[in-house]
Amino acid sequence: MNEKRGLLIGRMQPLHKGHISVIKETLKEVDELIIGVGSADQSHTNSNPFTSGERVMMLTKALREYNIDPSKYYIIPLEDVSCNALWVAHVKMLTPPFCKVYSGNSLVKQLFRENNMEVVQPPLFNRREYSGTEIRKRMLNNEDWESLVPSSVAEVIKEIKGQERLINLNIKEVSEM
Ligand code: NAD
């Protein structure tokens, strides 16, 4: 079973339709998928506005919205560690055993390859728009971001007042100007 269990790690700030596509495609190749919520210790910053718990809620609701069988995946928050060379061991300690890693992130790919793990780079779907950076930028500019995320994720972001949080984080204090 270990041979057919894969790992996909993402910050998911926020979870978008590109993440959903890669999860659906990867589940065609593996029996079970571990979805690691990266930088779980980070929140309330411009590039990491959402907490790990909020991102787990986004994932849980969106995978339900897309009718993805809950017996096929594990959602595991993963805190960052200051030492990159120790990160793979840290991830392995916190997750079920897996044999393949799916990632488009250069550092993630490098660290797992140095630990003799098989790494697959999944294709990107509409990366120009399905990107956390693009979605956060649109939230700040009051442009359409909702069409880029599952509707359940848009509901979570509204429930937690996520757009207001991002805008408030970007308001410059008089002393900073
Ligand atoms: P991300 O949410 O940007 O992307 C996650 C994955 O989703 C990508 O690898 C890519 O395969 C896929 N993806 C994204 N957009 C897509 C699209 N449009 N279409 C298809 N697939 C798409 O997250 P990330 O930045 O790759 O997350 C890596 C995590 O690993 C971070 O949290 C980082 O901090 C963590 N990390 C930590 C350490 C450490 O603690 N020392 C070291 C390395 C990595």
PDB file of C-alpha atoms and ligand atoms in Angstrom:
ATOM      1  CA  MET A   1       0.000   0.000   0.000  1.00  0.00           C
ATOM      2  CA  ASN A   2       2.954   2.308   0.790  1.00  0.00           C
ATOM      3  CA  GLU A   3       3.881   2.013  -2.916  1.00  0.00           C
ATOM      4  CA  LYS A   4       0.648   3.670  -3.920  1.00  0.00           C
ATOM      5  CA  ARG A   5       0.561   6.480  -1.351  1.00  0.00           C
ATOM      6  CA  GLY A   6       1.719   9.923  -2.488  1.00  0.00           C
ATOM      7  CA  LEU A   7       2.469  13.267  -0.838  1.00  0.00           C
ATOM      8  CA  LEU A   8       1.472  16.707  -2.126  1.00  0.00           C
ATOM      9  CA  ILE A   9       2.531  19.735  -0.088  1.00  0.00           C
ATOM     10  CA  GLY A  10       1.195  23.242  -0.565  1.00  0.00           C
ATOM     11  CA  ARG A  11       0.809  26.442   1.406  1.00  0.00           C
ATOM     12  CA  MET A  12      -2.642  26.877  -0.123  1.00  0.00           C
ATOM     13  CA  GLN A  13      -2.865  30.601   0.678  1.00  0.00           C
ATOM     14  CA  PRO A  14      -5.654  30.201  -0.307  1.00  0.00           C
ATOM     15  CA  LEU A  15      -6.678  26.847  -1.806  1.00  0.00           C
ATOM     16  CA  HIS A  16      -7.586  27.480  -5.493  1.00  0.00           C
ATOM     17  CA  LYS A  17      -8.872  25.588  -8.523  1.00  0.00           C
ATOM     18  CA  GLY A  18      -5.310  24.722  -9.640  1.00  0.00           C
ATOM     19  CA  HIS A  19      -4.799  22.849  -6.358  1.00  0.00           C
ATOM     20  CA  ILE A  20      -8.095  20.994  -6.895  1.00  0.00           C
ATOM     21  CA  SER A  21      -7.024  19.962 -10.423  1.00  0.00           C
ATOM     22  CA  VAL A  22      -3.662  18.667  -9.240  1.00  0.00           C
ATOM     23  CA  ILE A  23      -5.278  16.758  -6.349  1.00  0.00           C
ATOM     24  CA  LYS A  24      -7.822  15.149  -8.713  1.00  0.00           C
ATOM     25  CA  GLU A  25      -5.149  14.201 -11.270  1.00  0.00           C
ATOM     26  CA  THR A  26      -2.784  12.830  -8.615  1.00  0.00           C
ATOM     27  CA  LEU A  27      -5.548  10.698  -7.111  1.00  0.00           C
ATOM     28  CA  LYS A  28      -5.765   8.890 -10.473  1.00  0.00           C
ATOM     29  CA  GLU A  29      -2.164   7.720  -9.958  1.00  0.00           C
ATOM     30  CA  VAL A  30      -2.150   6.802  -6.262  1.00  0.00           C
ATOM     31  CA  ASP A  31      -4.461   4.869  -3.960  1.00  0.00           C
ATOM     32  CA  GLU A  32      -4.117   7.440  -1.191  1.00  0.00           C
ATOM     33  CA  LEU A  33      -2.867  11.004  -1.112  1.00  0.00           C
ATOM     34  CA  ILE A  34      -1.371  12.839   1.845  1.00  0.00           C
ATOM     35  CA  ILE A  35      -2.130  16.540   1.476  1.00  0.00           C
ATOM     36  CA  GLY A  36       0.353  18.496   3.581  1.00  0.00           C
ATOM     37  CA  VAL A  37      -0.670  22.022   4.558  1.00  0.00           C
ATOM     38  CA  GLY A  38       2.741  23.701   4.459  1.00  0.00           C
ATOM     39  CA  SER A  39       3.901  26.623   6.628  1.00  0.00           C
ATOM     40  CA  ALA A  40       1.231  25.632   9.166  1.00  0.00           C
ATOM     41  CA  ASP A  41       2.842  27.923  11.736  1.00  0.00           C
ATOM     42  CA  GLN A  42       2.409  30.973   9.486  1.00  0.00           C
ATOM     43  CA  SER A  43      -0.627  33.263   9.364  1.00  0.00           C
ATOM     44  CA  HIS A  44      -1.620  36.929   9.333  1.00  0.00           C
ATOM     45  CA  THR A  45       1.101  38.018   6.905  1.00  0.00           C
ATOM     46  CA  ASN A  46       0.754  39.306   3.333  1.00  0.00           C
ATOM     47  CA  SER A  47       1.893  36.057   1.735  1.00  0.00           C
ATOM     48  CA  ASN A  48       0.466  33.739   4.412  1.00  0.00           C
ATOM     49  CA  PRO A  49      -2.781  35.391   5.550  1.00  0.00           C
ATOM     50  CA  PHE A  50      -4.702  32.258   6.579  1.00  0.00           C
ATOM     51  CA  THR A  51      -4.116  29.999   9.572  1.00  0.00           C
ATOM     52  CA  SER A  52      -3.496  26.301   9.261  1.00  0.00           C
ATOM     53  CA  GLY A  53      -6.960  25.570  10.725  1.00  0.00           C
ATOM     54  CA  GLU A  54      -8.614  27.867   8.174  1.00  0.00           C
ATOM     55  CA  ARG A  55      -6.744  26.139   5.333  1.00  0.00           C
ATOM     56  CA  VAL A  56      -7.738  22.695   6.658  1.00  0.00           C
ATOM     57  CA  MET A  57     -11.355  23.934   6.632  1.00  0.00           C
ATOM     58  CA  MET A  58     -10.972  25.165   3.014  1.00  0.00           C
ATOM     59  CA  LEU A  59      -9.553  21.796   1.932  1.00  0.00           C
ATOM     60  CA  THR A  60     -12.136  19.707   3.789  1.00  0.00           C
ATOM     61  CA  LYS A  61     -15.080  21.650   2.372  1.00  0.00           C
ATOM     62  CA  ALA A  62     -13.685  21.945  -1.174  1.00  0.00           C
ATOM     63  CA  LEU A  63     -12.852  18.227  -1.466  1.00  0.00           C
ATOM     64  CA  ARG A  64     -16.406  17.504  -0.310  1.00  0.00           C
ATOM     65  CA  GLU A  65     -17.749  20.008  -2.891  1.00  0.00           C
ATOM     66  CA  TYR A  66     -15.836  18.151  -5.636  1.00  0.00           C
ATOM     67  CA  ASN A  67     -17.081  14.741  -4.403  1.00  0.00           C
ATOM     68  CA  ILE A  68     -13.599  13.442  -3.664  1.00  0.00           C
ATOM     69  CA  ASP A  69     -13.784  10.232  -1.622  1.00  0.00           C
ATOM     70  CA  PRO A  70     -12.655  11.086   1.955  1.00  0.00           C
ATOM     71  CA  SER A  71     -11.157   7.615   2.410  1.00  0.00           C
ATOM     72  CA  LYS A  72      -8.572   8.521  -0.258  1.00  0.00           C
ATOM     73  CA  TYR A  73      -6.745  11.374   1.455  1.00  0.00           C
ATOM     74  CA  TYR A  74      -5.223  12.617   4.716  1.00  0.00           C
ATOM     75  CA  ILE A  75      -4.921  16.354   5.461  1.00  0.00           C
ATOM     76  CA  ILE A  76      -1.886  17.059   7.652  1.00  0.00           C
ATOM     77  CA  PRO A  77      -0.658  20.501   8.765  1.00  0.00           C
ATOM     78  CA  LEU A  78       3.140  20.769   8.540  1.00  0.00           C
ATOM     79  CA  GLU A  79       5.033  23.514  10.322  1.00  0.00           C
ATOM     80  CA  ASP A  80       8.189  24.882   8.719  1.00  0.00           C
ATOM     81  CA  VAL A  81      11.568  24.195  10.316  1.00  0.00           C
ATOM     82  CA  SER A  82      14.504  26.615  10.245  1.00  0.00           C
ATOM     83  CA  CYS A  83      16.911  23.986   8.885  1.00  0.00           C
ATOM     84  CA  ASN A  84      16.105  22.895   5.307  1.00  0.00           C
ATOM     85  CA  ALA A  85      18.400  19.871   5.557  1.00  0.00           C
ATOM     86  CA  LEU A  86      16.188  18.441   8.322  1.00  0.00           C
ATOM     87  CA  TRP A  87      12.818  19.248   6.743  1.00  0.00           C
ATOM     88  CA  VAL A  88      12.241  15.925   4.930  1.00  0.00           C
ATOM     89  CA  ALA A  89      12.786  13.974   8.174  1.00  0.00           C
ATOM     90  CA  HIS A  90      10.373  16.364   9.920  1.00  0.00           C
ATOM     91  CA  VAL A  91       7.719  15.810   7.205  1.00  0.00           C
ATOM     92  CA  LYS A  92       8.190  12.018   7.350  1.00  0.00           C
ATOM     93  CA  MET A  93       7.765  12.038  11.112  1.00  0.00           C
ATOM     94  CA  LEU A  94       4.375  13.761  10.827  1.00  0.00           C
ATOM     95  CA  THR A  95       2.857  11.863   7.890  1.00  0.00           C
ATOM     96  CA  PRO A  96       1.842   8.300   6.994  1.00  0.00           C
ATOM     97  CA  PRO A  97       4.479   6.472   4.921  1.00  0.00           C
ATOM     98  CA  PHE A  98       4.610   7.497   1.234  1.00  0.00           C
ATOM     99  CA  CYS A  99       6.763   6.657  -1.760  1.00  0.00           C
ATOM    100  CA  LYS A 100       6.237   9.510  -4.220  1.00  0.00           C
ATOM    101  CA  VAL A 101       6.197  13.272  -3.852  1.00  0.00           C
ATOM    102  CA  TYR A 102       4.218  15.535  -6.168  1.00  0.00           C
ATOM    103  CA  SER A 103       5.449  19.129  -6.288  1.00  0.00           C
ATOM    104  CA  GLY A 104       6.275  21.992  -8.610  1.00  0.00           C
ATOM    105  CA  ASN A 105       8.288  23.803  -5.919  1.00  0.00           C
ATOM    106  CA  SER A 106      12.056  23.718  -6.652  1.00  0.00           C
ATOM    107  CA  LEU A 107      13.154  23.554  -3.008  1.00  0.00           C
ATOM    108  CA  VAL A 108      10.652  20.802  -2.164  1.00  0.00           C
ATOM    109  CA  LYS A 109      11.789  18.776  -5.196  1.00  0.00           C
ATOM    110  CA  GLN A 110      15.480  19.246  -4.376  1.00  0.00           C
ATOM    111  CA  LEU A 111      15.154  18.286  -0.703  1.00  0.00           C
ATOM    112  CA  PHE A 112      13.154  15.116  -1.394  1.00  0.00           C
ATOM    113  CA  ARG A 113      15.476  14.051  -4.270  1.00  0.00           C
ATOM    114  CA  GLU A 114      18.493  14.445  -1.975  1.00  0.00           C
ATOM    115  CA  ASN A 115      16.674  12.009   0.339  1.00  0.00           C
ATOM    116  CA  ASN A 116      16.329   9.504  -2.532  1.00  0.00           C
ATOM    117  CA  MET A 117      12.584   9.957  -2.878  1.00  0.00           C
ATOM    118  CA  GLU A 118      10.841   9.816  -6.243  1.00  0.00           C
ATOM    119  CA  VAL A 119       9.540  13.281  -7.168  1.00  0.00           C
ATOM    120  CA  VAL A 120       6.975  14.020  -9.866  1.00  0.00           C
ATOM    121  CA  GLN A 121       6.241  17.506 -11.217  1.00  0.00           C
ATOM    122  CA  PRO A 122       2.542  17.649 -12.060  1.00  0.00           C
ATOM    123  CA  PRO A 123       1.385  19.894 -14.928  1.00  0.00           C
ATOM    124  CA  LEU A 124       0.194  23.403 -14.013  1.00  0.00           C
ATOM    125  CA  PHE A 125      -3.377  24.413 -14.827  1.00  0.00           C
ATOM    126  CA  ASN A 126      -3.957  28.035 -15.856  1.00  0.00           C
ATOM    127  CA  ARG A 127      -1.087  29.130 -13.600  1.00  0.00           C
ATOM    128  CA  ARG A 128      -1.489  32.798 -14.640  1.00  0.00           C
ATOM    129  CA  GLU A 129      -4.782  32.945 -12.718  1.00  0.00           C
ATOM    130  CA  TYR A 130      -4.746  29.842 -10.482  1.00  0.00           C
ATOM    131  CA  SER A 131      -2.055  31.152  -8.194  1.00  0.00           C
ATOM    132  CA  GLY A 132      -2.175  32.237  -4.553  1.00  0.00           C
ATOM    133  CA  THR A 133      -0.199  35.397  -5.377  1.00  0.00           C
ATOM    134  CA  GLU A 134      -2.719  36.401  -8.072  1.00  0.00           C
ATOM    135  CA  ILE A 135      -5.700  35.692  -5.795  1.00  0.00           C
ATOM    136  CA  ARG A 136      -4.271  37.697  -2.867  1.00  0.00           C
ATOM    137  CA  LYS A 137      -3.466  40.576  -5.261  1.00  0.00           C
ATOM    138  CA  ARG A 138      -7.049  40.577  -6.548  1.00  0.00           C
ATOM    139  CA  MET A 139      -8.410  40.533  -2.977  1.00  0.00           C
ATOM    140  CA  LEU A 140      -6.337  43.607  -2.163  1.00  0.00           C
ATOM    141  CA  ASN A 141      -7.478  45.416  -5.332  1.00  0.00           C
ATOM    142  CA  ASN A 142     -11.125  44.414  -4.896  1.00  0.00           C
ATOM    143  CA  GLU A 143     -11.062  42.520  -8.217  1.00  0.00           C
ATOM    144  CA  ASP A 144     -12.743  39.203  -9.012  1.00  0.00           C
ATOM    145  CA  TRP A 145     -10.974  36.484  -6.982  1.00  0.00           C
ATOM    146  CA  GLU A 146     -13.983  34.301  -6.217  1.00  0.00           C
ATOM    147  CA  SER A 147     -14.041  32.676  -9.678  1.00  0.00           C
ATOM    148  CA  LEU A 148     -10.510  31.321  -9.058  1.00  0.00           C
ATOM    149  CA  VAL A 149     -11.392  29.350  -5.912  1.00  0.00           C
ATOM    150  CA  PRO A 150     -14.007  26.655  -5.228  1.00  0.00           C
ATOM    151  CA  SER A 151     -17.264  28.245  -4.032  1.00  0.00           C
ATOM    152  CA  SER A 152     -16.879  26.517  -0.631  1.00  0.00           C
ATOM    153  CA  VAL A 153     -13.473  28.232  -0.240  1.00  0.00           C
ATOM    154  CA  ALA A 154     -15.005  31.623  -1.094  1.00  0.00           C
ATOM    155  CA  GLU A 155     -17.585  30.955   1.661  1.00  0.00           C
ATOM    156  CA  VAL A 156     -14.868  30.124   4.209  1.00  0.00           C
ATOM    157  CA  ILE A 157     -12.943  33.294   3.290  1.00  0.00           C
ATOM    158  CA  LYS A 158     -16.111  35.343   3.762  1.00  0.00           C
ATOM    159  CA  GLU A 159     -16.904  33.612   7.093  1.00  0.00           C
ATOM    160  CA  ILE A 160     -13.468  34.468   8.503  1.00  0.00           C
ATOM    161  CA  LYS A 161     -13.466  37.949   6.887  1.00  0.00           C
ATOM    162  CA  GLY A 162     -10.311  36.965   5.023  1.00  0.00           C
ATOM    163  CA  GLN A 163     -10.370  39.755   2.450  1.00  0.00           C
ATOM    164  CA  GLU A 164     -10.715  42.404   5.184  1.00  0.00           C
ATOM    165  CA  ARG A 165      -7.814  40.766   7.049  1.00  0.00           C
ATOM    166  CA  LEU A 166      -5.563  40.998   4.010  1.00  0.00           C
ATOM    167  CA  ILE A 167      -6.544  44.626   3.383  1.00  0.00           C
ATOM    168  CA  ASN A 168      -5.988  45.543   7.059  1.00  0.00           C
ATOM    169  CA  LEU A 169      -2.557  43.864   7.013  1.00  0.00           C
ATOM    170  CA  ASN A 170      -1.609  46.072   4.072  1.00  0.00           C
ATOM    171  CA  ILE A 171      -2.716  49.390   5.540  1.00  0.00           C
ATOM    172  CA  LYS A 172       0.458  51.315   6.284  1.00  0.00           C
ATOM    173  CA  GLU A 173       0.688  52.817   9.762  1.00  0.00           C
ATOM    174  CA  VAL A 174       1.483  56.548   9.734  1.00  0.00           C
ATOM    175  CA  SER A 175       4.829  55.769  11.423  1.00  0.00           C
ATOM    176  CA  GLU A 176       5.714  53.316   8.600  1.00  0.00           C
ATOM    177  CA  MET A 177       5.112  55.830   5.801  1.00  0.00           C
TER     178      MET A 177
HETATM  179  P1  NAD B   1       1.646  26.214  -3.278  1.00  0.00           P
HETATM  180  O1  NAD B   1       0.339  26.251  -2.581  1.00  0.00           O
HETATM  181  O2  NAD B   1       2.123  27.425  -4.030  1.00  0.00           O
HETATM  182  O3  NAD B   1       1.693  25.019  -4.327  1.00  0.00           O
HETATM  183  C1  NAD B   1       1.548  23.677  -3.916  1.00  0.00           C
HETATM  184  C2  NAD B   1       1.591  22.762  -5.120  1.00  0.00           C
HETATM  185  O4  NAD B   1       0.364  22.920  -5.837  1.00  0.00           O
HETATM  186  C3  NAD B   1       2.708  23.111  -6.132  1.00  0.00           C
HETATM  187  O5  NAD B   1       3.873  22.379  -5.859  1.00  0.00           O
HETATM  188  C4  NAD B   1       2.119  22.726  -7.460  1.00  0.00           C
HETATM  189  O6  NAD B   1       2.482  21.393  -7.753  1.00  0.00           O
HETATM  190  C5  NAD B   1       0.605  22.785  -7.195  1.00  0.00           C
HETATM  191  N1  NAD B   1      -0.010  23.929  -7.899  1.00  0.00           N
HETATM  192  C6  NAD B   1      -0.033  25.231  -7.557  1.00  0.00           C
HETATM  193  N2  NAD B   1      -0.693  25.965  -8.481  1.00  0.00           N
HETATM  194  C7  NAD B   1      -1.107  25.093  -9.429  1.00  0.00           C
HETATM  195  C8  NAD B   1      -1.828  25.222 -10.647  1.00  0.00           C
HETATM  196  N3  NAD B   1      -2.269  26.399 -11.128  1.00  0.00           N
HETATM  197  N4  NAD B   1      -2.059  24.089 -11.349  1.00  0.00           N
HETATM  198  C9  NAD B   1      -1.623  22.898 -10.909  1.00  0.00           C
HETATM  199  N5  NAD B   1      -0.920  22.710  -9.785  1.00  0.00           N
HETATM  200  C10 NAD B   1      -0.673  23.799  -9.050  1.00  0.00           C
HETATM  201  O7  NAD B   1       2.697  25.796  -2.152  1.00  0.00           O
HETATM  202  P2  NAD B   1       4.297  25.643  -2.142  1.00  0.00           P
HETATM  203  O8  NAD B   1       4.943  26.959  -2.003  1.00  0.00           O
HETATM  204  O9  NAD B   1       4.790  24.746  -3.232  1.00  0.00           O
HETATM  205  O10 NAD B   1       4.419  24.869  -0.726  1.00  0.00           O
HETATM  206  C11 NAD B   1       5.617  24.324  -0.298  1.00  0.00           C
HETATM  207  C12 NAD B   1       5.607  24.278   1.225  1.00  0.00           C
HETATM  208  O11 NAD B   1       6.736  23.535   1.661  1.00  0.00           O
HETATM  209  C13 NAD B   1       5.694  25.676   1.878  1.00  0.00           C
HETATM  210  O12 NAD B   1       4.790  25.747   2.958  1.00  0.00           O
HETATM  211  C14 NAD B   1       7.123  25.711   2.376  1.00  0.00           C
HETATM  212  O13 NAD B   1       7.323  26.540   3.512  1.00  0.00           O
HETATM  213  C15 NAD B   1       7.329  24.249   2.728  1.00  0.00           C
HETATM  214  N6  NAD B   1       8.764  23.969   2.862  1.00  0.00           N
HETATM  215  C16 NAD B   1       9.302  24.105   4.101  1.00  0.00           C
HETATM  216  C17 NAD B   1      10.666  23.908   4.283  1.00  0.00           C
HETATM  217  C18 NAD B   1      11.206  24.100   5.685  1.00  0.00           C
HETATM  218  O14 NAD B   1      10.416  24.247   6.593  1.00  0.00           O
HETATM  219  N7  NAD B   1      12.518  24.125   5.856  1.00  0.00           N
HETATM  220  C19 NAD B   1      11.469  23.527   3.204  1.00  0.00           C
HETATM  221  C20 NAD B   1      10.877  23.383   1.960  1.00  0.00           C
HETATM  222  C21 NAD B   1       9.515  23.613   1.778  1.00  0.00           C
END
